[in-house]
Short mmCIF file of C-alpha atoms in Angstrom, two decimals:
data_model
loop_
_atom_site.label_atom_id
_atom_site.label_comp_id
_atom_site.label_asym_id
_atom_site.label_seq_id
_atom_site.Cartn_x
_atom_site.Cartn_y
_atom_site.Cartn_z
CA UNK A 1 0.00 0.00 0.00
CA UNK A 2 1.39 3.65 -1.14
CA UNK A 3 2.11 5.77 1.46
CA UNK A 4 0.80 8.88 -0.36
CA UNK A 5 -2.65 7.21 -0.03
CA UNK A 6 -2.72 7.88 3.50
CA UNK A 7 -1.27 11.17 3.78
CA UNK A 8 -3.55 12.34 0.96
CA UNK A 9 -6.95 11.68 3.27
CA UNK A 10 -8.45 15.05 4.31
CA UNK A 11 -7.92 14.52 7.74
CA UNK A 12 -4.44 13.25 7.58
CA UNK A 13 -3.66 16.32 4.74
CA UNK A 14 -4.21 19.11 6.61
CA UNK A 15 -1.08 18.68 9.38
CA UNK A 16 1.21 18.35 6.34
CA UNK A 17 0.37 21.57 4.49
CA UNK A 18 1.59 24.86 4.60
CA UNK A 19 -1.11 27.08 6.12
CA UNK A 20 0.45 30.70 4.92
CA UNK A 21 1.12 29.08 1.88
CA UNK A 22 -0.70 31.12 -1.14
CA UNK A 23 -1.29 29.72 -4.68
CA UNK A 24 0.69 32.10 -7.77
CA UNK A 25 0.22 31.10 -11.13
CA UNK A 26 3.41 32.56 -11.97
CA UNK A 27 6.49 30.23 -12.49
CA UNK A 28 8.87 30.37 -9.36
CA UNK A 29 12.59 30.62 -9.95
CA UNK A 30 14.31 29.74 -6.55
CA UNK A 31 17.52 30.78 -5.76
CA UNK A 32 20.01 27.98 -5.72
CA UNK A 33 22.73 29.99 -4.65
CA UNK A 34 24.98 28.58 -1.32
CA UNK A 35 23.79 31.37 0.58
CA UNK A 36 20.13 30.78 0.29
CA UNK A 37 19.97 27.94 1.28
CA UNK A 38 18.10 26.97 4.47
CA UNK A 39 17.84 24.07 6.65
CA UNK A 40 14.03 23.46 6.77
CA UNK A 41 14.35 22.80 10.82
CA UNK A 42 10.17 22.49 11.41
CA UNK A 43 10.56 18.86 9.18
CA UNK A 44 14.20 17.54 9.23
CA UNK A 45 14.99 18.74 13.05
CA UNK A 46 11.41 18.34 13.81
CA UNK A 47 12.10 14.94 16.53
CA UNK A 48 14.88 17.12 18.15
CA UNK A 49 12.73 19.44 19.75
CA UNK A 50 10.09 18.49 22.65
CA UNK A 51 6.47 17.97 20.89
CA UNK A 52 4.96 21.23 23.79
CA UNK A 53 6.78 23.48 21.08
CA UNK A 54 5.04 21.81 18.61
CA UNK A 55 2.05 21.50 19.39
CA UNK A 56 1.71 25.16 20.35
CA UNK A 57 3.07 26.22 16.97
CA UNK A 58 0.20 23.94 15.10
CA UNK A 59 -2.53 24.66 17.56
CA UNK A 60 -1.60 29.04 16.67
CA UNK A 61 -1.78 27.82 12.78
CA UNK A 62 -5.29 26.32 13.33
CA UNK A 63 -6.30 29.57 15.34
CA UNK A 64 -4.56 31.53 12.51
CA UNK A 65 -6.43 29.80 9.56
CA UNK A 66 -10.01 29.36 11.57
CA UNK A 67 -9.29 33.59 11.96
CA UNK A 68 -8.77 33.74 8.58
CA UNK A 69 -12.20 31.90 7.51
CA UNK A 70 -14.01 33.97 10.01
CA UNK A 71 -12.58 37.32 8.26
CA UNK A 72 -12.94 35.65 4.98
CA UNK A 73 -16.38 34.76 5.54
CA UNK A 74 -17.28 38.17 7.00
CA UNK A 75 -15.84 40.05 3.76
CA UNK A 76 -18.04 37.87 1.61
CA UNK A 77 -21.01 39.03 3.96
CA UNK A 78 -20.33 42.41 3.49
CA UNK A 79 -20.00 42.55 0.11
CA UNK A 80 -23.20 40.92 -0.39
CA UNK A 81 -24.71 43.66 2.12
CA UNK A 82 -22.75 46.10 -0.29
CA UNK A 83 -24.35 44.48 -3.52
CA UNK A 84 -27.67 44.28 -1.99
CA UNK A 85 -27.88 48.12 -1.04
CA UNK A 86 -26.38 48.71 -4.47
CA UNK A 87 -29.09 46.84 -5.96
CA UNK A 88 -32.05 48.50 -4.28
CA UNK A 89 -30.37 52.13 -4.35
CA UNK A 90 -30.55 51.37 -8.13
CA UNK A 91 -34.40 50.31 -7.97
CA UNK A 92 -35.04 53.48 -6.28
CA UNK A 93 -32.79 55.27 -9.09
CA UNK A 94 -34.78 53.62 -11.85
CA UNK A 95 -37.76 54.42 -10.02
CA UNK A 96 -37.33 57.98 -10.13
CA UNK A 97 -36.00 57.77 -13.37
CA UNK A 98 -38.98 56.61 -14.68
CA UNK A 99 -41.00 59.18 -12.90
CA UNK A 100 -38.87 61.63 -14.16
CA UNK A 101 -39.29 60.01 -18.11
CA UNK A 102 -43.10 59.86 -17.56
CA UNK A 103 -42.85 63.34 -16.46
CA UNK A 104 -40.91 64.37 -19.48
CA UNK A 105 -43.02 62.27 -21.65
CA UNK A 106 -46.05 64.29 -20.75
CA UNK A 107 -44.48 67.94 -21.05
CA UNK A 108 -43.17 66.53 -24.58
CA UNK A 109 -46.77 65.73 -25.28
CA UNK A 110 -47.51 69.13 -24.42
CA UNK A 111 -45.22 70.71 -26.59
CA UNK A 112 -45.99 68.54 -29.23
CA UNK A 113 -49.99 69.63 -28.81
CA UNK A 114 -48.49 73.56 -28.67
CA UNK A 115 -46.28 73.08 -31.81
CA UNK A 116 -49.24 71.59 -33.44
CA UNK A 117 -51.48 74.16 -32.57
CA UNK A 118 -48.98 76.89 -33.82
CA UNK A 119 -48.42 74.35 -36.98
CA UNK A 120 -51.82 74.68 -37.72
CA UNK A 121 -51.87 78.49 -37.28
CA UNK A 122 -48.89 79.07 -39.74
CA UNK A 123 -50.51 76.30 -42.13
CA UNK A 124 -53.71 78.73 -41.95
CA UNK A 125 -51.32 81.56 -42.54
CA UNK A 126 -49.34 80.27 -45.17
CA UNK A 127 -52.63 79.42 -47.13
CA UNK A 128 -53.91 83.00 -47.07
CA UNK A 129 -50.09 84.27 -48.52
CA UNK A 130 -50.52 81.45 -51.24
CA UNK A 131 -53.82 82.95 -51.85
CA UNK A 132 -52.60 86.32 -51.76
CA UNK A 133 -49.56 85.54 -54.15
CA UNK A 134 -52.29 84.05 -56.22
CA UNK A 135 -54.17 86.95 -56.48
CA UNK A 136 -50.42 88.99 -57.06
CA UNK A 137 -49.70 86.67 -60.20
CA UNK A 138 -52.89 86.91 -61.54
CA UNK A 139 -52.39 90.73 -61.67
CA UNK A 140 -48.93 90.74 -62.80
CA UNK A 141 -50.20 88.09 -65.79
CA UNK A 142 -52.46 90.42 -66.72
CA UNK A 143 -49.98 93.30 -66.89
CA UNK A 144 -47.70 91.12 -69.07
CA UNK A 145 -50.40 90.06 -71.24
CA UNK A 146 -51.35 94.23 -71.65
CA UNK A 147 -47.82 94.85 -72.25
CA UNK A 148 -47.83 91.96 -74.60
CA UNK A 149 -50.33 93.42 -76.70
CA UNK A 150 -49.29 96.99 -76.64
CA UNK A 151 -45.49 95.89 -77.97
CA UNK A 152 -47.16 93.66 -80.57
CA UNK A 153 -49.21 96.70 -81.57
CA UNK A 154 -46.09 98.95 -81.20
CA UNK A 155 -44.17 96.21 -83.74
CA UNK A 156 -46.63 96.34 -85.70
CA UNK A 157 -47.00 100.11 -86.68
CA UNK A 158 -43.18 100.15 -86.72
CA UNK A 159 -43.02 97.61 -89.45
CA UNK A 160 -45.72 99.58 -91.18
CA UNK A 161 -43.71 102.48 -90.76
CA UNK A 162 -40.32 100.43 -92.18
CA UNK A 163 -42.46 99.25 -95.56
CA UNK A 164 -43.75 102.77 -95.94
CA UNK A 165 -39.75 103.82 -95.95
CA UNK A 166 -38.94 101.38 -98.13
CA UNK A 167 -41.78 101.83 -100.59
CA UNK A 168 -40.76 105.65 -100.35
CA UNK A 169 -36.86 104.73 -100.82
CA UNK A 170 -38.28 101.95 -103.62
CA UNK A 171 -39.89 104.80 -105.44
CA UNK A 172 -36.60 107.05 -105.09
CA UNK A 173 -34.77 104.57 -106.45
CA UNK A 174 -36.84 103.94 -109.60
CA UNK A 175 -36.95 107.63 -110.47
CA UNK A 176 -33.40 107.92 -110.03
CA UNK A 177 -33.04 105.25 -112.10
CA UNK A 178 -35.53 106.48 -114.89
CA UNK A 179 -33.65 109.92 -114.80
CA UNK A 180 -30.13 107.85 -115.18
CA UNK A 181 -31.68 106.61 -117.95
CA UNK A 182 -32.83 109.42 -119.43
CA UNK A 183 -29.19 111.27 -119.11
CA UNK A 184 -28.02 108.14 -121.19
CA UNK A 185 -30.46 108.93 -123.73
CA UNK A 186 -29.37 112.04 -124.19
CA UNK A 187 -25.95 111.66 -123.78
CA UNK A 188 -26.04 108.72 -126.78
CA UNK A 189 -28.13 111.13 -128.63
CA UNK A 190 -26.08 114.02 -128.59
CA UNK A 191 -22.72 111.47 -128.98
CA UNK A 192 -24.68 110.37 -132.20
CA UNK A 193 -25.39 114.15 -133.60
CA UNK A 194 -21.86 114.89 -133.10
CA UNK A 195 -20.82 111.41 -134.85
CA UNK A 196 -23.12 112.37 -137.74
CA UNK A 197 -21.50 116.63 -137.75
CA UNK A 198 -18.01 115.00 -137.89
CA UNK A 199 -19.13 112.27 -140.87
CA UNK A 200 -21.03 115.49 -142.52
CA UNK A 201 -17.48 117.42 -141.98
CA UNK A 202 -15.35 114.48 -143.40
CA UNK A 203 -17.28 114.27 -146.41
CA UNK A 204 -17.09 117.75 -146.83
CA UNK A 205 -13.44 117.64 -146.78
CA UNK A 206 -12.84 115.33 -148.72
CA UNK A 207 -15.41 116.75 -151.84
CA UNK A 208 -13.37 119.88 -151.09
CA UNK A 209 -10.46 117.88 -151.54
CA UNK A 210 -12.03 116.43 -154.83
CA UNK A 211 -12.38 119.46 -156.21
CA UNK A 212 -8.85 121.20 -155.80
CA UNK A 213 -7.66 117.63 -157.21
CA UNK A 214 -10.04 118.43 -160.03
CA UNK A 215 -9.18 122.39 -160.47
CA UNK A 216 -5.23 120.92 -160.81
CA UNK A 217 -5.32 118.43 -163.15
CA UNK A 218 -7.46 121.11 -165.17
CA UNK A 219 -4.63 123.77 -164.97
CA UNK A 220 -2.01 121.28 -165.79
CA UNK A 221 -2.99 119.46 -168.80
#
């Protein structure tokens, strides 16, 4: 039978364990150096000393870790005290808060009803400016449409006016040109009279001419 079997029973575990021992889950490097080391006298040089020491020391480690629970169990009882008063502090916080929403809630239903009520008022109000632009556009339609008519009636007299200048400047133009004409007629007629004085003068020379030949061969034989 394994040794280990015994001293592992609960009863038989406790006077073998290390009462201020507490658990690190960090890796523990002891020093081997010649100077740390210690002679662990409580296990190896236990026998040597008379058990009355010994049994003092482990009865104070029993009173030391029964303290311990009592002040363990103690903090646990407080802190569910703690959570406790927390918990119902917070009730009475959401409590109020909820007043304090409902509260809210009902002056945000009252300025809703106000802001409807003035909503309505400047709907009113903006219908009677529509109907008062309205009324404006119809007006200012009926302006353009008058002005409308009395350009078209101005155009209309001016382009009169521009066919009656060029019917006049038409009419200019075809008695200047009948006159031109007329000059040319004249001119071509006079230009022919003088062609027909200088043919009457030529032939008149030369008869004259004629006749001196005639009056020379008579004197010279």
């Amino acid at each position: 039978m394994s040794l280990w079997s015994w001293v592992n029973q609960p009863e038989e575990l406790k006077n073998f364990q290390n009462p201020l021992f507490e658990a690190n889950s960090l890796v523990i490097w002891p020093s081997v150096a010649p100077q740390s080391l210690q002679l662990w006298e409580g296990i190896f040089l236990r026998w040597n000393r008379p058990s009355r020491y010994l049994d003092e020391a482990e009865e104070e480690m029993k009173r030391i870790i029964d303290y311990n629970r009592f002040l363990q169990d103690k903090v646990n009882s407080m802190k569910k005290q703690i959570t406790q008063t927390e918990t119902e502090g917070k009730v009475d916080e959401v409590d109020e808060v909820d007043k304090v929403d409902e509260m809210d809630k009902v002056d945000e239903m009252d300025k809703v009803d106000e802001v409807d009520k003035v909503d309505k008022v400047d709907e009113v109000d903006k219908v009677d400016k529509v109907d008062e632009v309205d009324k404006v556009d119809k007006v200012d339609e009926v302006d353009k449409v008058d002005e409308v008519d009395k350009v078209d009636e101005m155009d209309k007299v001016d382009e009169v006016d521009k066919v009656d200048e060029v019917d006049k400047v038409d009419k200019v133009d075809e008695v200047d040109k009948v006159d031109e004409v007329d000059k040319v007629d004249e001119v071509d007629k006079v230009d022919k009279v003088k062609k027909v004085d200088e043919v009457d003068e030529v032939d008149k020379v030369d008869e004259m001419d004629k006749v001196d030949e005639v009056d020379e061969v008579q004197e010279n034989p």
